[in-house]
């Protein structure tokens, strides 16, 4: 009887470890961290949850975006997005074209939105647009 219980406990433990391992491998936060370390592009967002900010990484810089709901001509959509860098040190080497690319990617997901940047990115974009 004890041998059967031990075998059952071992099977349950193996199933639990497999479940935990698979859950870890497919965790979107882990994918974001991996892309950040490898300096790749990754966009993490819950599109259905307007109250939750999105995270994106691009060329080793981590950005956060805050979404605001508003009205369009015939529906409620995300109409305003503010994006800022989690660490200004990571912005070194990024160009105006990089920020344009990020803005295009956000506009693909939220076509009715107006994208605004927070400081210091905002100043770079203002300088570039005045030239």
Short mmCIF file of C-alpha atoms in Angstrom, two decimals:
data_model
loop_
_atom_site.label_atom_id
_atom_site.label_comp_id
_atom_site.label_asym_id
_atom_site.label_seq_id
_atom_site.Cartn_x
_atom_site.Cartn_y
_atom_site.Cartn_z
CA UNK A 1 0.00 0.00 0.00
CA UNK A 2 2.82 2.43 0.85
CA UNK A 3 4.60 1.58 -2.41
CA UNK A 4 1.48 2.50 -4.41
CA UNK A 5 1.16 5.82 -2.55
CA UNK A 6 4.83 6.60 -3.18
CA UNK A 7 4.45 5.85 -6.89
CA UNK A 8 1.34 8.03 -7.07
CA UNK A 9 3.13 10.82 -5.23
CA UNK A 10 6.09 10.53 -7.62
CA UNK A 11 3.78 10.74 -10.66
CA UNK A 12 2.02 13.79 -9.22
CA UNK A 13 5.41 15.42 -8.54
CA UNK A 14 6.60 14.75 -12.11
CA UNK A 15 3.38 16.17 -13.59
CA UNK A 16 3.68 19.25 -11.37
CA UNK A 17 7.30 19.83 -12.40
CA UNK A 18 6.43 19.46 -16.10
CA UNK A 19 3.52 21.89 -15.73
CA UNK A 20 5.69 24.43 -13.90
CA UNK A 21 8.48 24.11 -16.49
CA UNK A 22 6.14 24.60 -19.43
CA UNK A 23 4.45 27.53 -17.73
CA UNK A 24 7.89 29.12 -17.13
CA UNK A 25 9.02 28.62 -20.74
CA UNK A 26 5.95 30.29 -22.22
CA UNK A 27 5.74 33.18 -19.74
CA UNK A 28 5.54 36.46 -21.71
CA UNK A 29 7.52 38.36 -19.05
CA UNK A 30 10.39 35.90 -19.49
CA UNK A 31 10.27 36.42 -23.26
CA UNK A 32 10.44 40.18 -22.71
CA UNK A 33 13.45 39.85 -20.40
CA UNK A 34 15.19 37.55 -22.88
CA UNK A 35 14.57 39.96 -25.78
CA UNK A 36 15.82 42.83 -23.61
CA UNK A 37 19.05 40.98 -22.83
CA UNK A 38 19.55 40.06 -26.49
CA UNK A 39 18.74 43.64 -27.61
CA UNK A 40 15.84 42.51 -29.79
CA UNK A 41 12.37 43.92 -30.35
CA UNK A 42 9.51 42.52 -28.26
CA UNK A 43 6.09 44.00 -27.50
CA UNK A 44 4.26 42.79 -24.38
CA UNK A 45 0.68 43.98 -24.13
CA UNK A 46 -2.74 42.88 -23.00
CA UNK A 47 -4.69 44.54 -25.78
CA UNK A 48 -8.03 43.76 -24.13
CA UNK A 49 -6.99 45.41 -20.85
CA UNK A 50 -6.77 49.17 -21.42
CA UNK A 51 -5.88 49.82 -17.79
CA UNK A 52 -2.67 47.79 -18.01
CA UNK A 53 0.40 49.48 -19.47
CA UNK A 54 2.36 47.79 -22.22
CA UNK A 55 6.08 47.08 -22.20
CA UNK A 56 8.37 46.93 -25.18
CA UNK A 57 12.05 46.46 -25.67
CA UNK A 58 14.05 47.67 -28.64
CA UNK A 59 17.83 47.59 -29.11
CA UNK A 60 18.41 46.97 -25.41
CA UNK A 61 16.16 49.77 -24.16
CA UNK A 62 13.01 49.02 -22.18
CA UNK A 63 9.98 51.27 -22.68
CA UNK A 64 6.63 51.46 -20.95
CA UNK A 65 3.48 52.84 -22.54
CA UNK A 66 0.35 54.09 -20.83
CA UNK A 67 -2.91 53.80 -22.76
CA UNK A 68 -5.91 56.12 -22.48
CA UNK A 69 -9.37 55.23 -23.72
CA UNK A 70 -11.44 57.76 -25.63
CA UNK A 71 -14.07 58.04 -28.31
CA UNK A 72 -13.63 57.85 -32.04
CA UNK A 73 -16.37 58.53 -34.58
CA UNK A 74 -18.23 55.31 -33.82
CA UNK A 75 -16.56 53.45 -30.93
CA UNK A 76 -14.40 53.60 -27.84
CA UNK A 77 -10.73 53.04 -28.65
CA UNK A 78 -7.30 53.79 -27.26
CA UNK A 79 -6.81 57.38 -28.44
CA UNK A 80 -3.76 58.50 -26.50
CA UNK A 81 -0.54 56.75 -25.52
CA UNK A 82 2.37 58.08 -23.48
CA UNK A 83 5.67 56.23 -23.81
CA UNK A 84 8.75 56.61 -21.65
CA UNK A 85 12.00 54.81 -21.03
CA UNK A 86 12.44 52.76 -17.87
CA UNK A 87 16.11 53.80 -17.77
CA UNK A 88 17.55 56.79 -19.61
CA UNK A 89 20.99 55.14 -19.60
CA UNK A 90 19.70 52.54 -22.06
CA UNK A 91 18.83 55.23 -24.62
CA UNK A 92 22.46 55.71 -25.59
CA UNK A 93 22.93 55.04 -29.30
CA UNK A 94 19.24 55.23 -30.22
CA UNK A 95 18.39 57.61 -33.04
CA UNK A 96 15.33 59.56 -34.12
CA UNK A 97 14.59 56.81 -36.66
CA UNK A 98 14.53 54.22 -33.87
CA UNK A 99 11.84 56.19 -32.04
CA UNK A 100 9.90 56.55 -35.30
CA UNK A 101 10.06 52.77 -35.72
CA UNK A 102 8.75 52.22 -32.19
CA UNK A 103 5.97 54.71 -32.83
CA UNK A 104 5.01 52.89 -36.05
CA UNK A 105 4.82 49.57 -34.20
CA UNK A 106 2.54 51.09 -31.57
CA UNK A 107 0.35 52.67 -34.27
CA UNK A 108 -0.04 49.25 -35.91
CA UNK A 109 -1.62 47.95 -32.70
CA UNK A 110 -3.55 51.11 -31.86
CA UNK A 111 -4.32 52.90 -35.15
CA UNK A 112 -6.61 55.55 -33.59
CA UNK A 113 -4.04 56.66 -31.04
CA UNK A 114 -1.84 59.71 -30.76
CA UNK A 115 1.58 58.75 -29.42
CA UNK A 116 3.38 61.15 -27.09
CA UNK A 117 6.81 60.67 -25.60
CA UNK A 118 7.95 61.73 -22.18
CA UNK A 119 11.21 63.50 -21.46
CA UNK A 120 14.06 63.24 -22.63
CA UNK A 121 12.83 61.53 -25.81
CA UNK A 122 10.23 64.25 -26.29
CA UNK A 123 12.97 66.91 -26.58
CA UNK A 124 14.85 64.90 -29.22
CA UNK A 125 11.71 64.52 -31.32
CA UNK A 126 10.86 68.23 -30.96
CA UNK A 127 14.39 69.24 -32.06
CA UNK A 128 14.28 66.89 -35.03
CA UNK A 129 10.83 68.06 -36.15
CA UNK A 130 11.90 71.75 -35.98
CA UNK A 131 14.82 71.11 -38.37
#
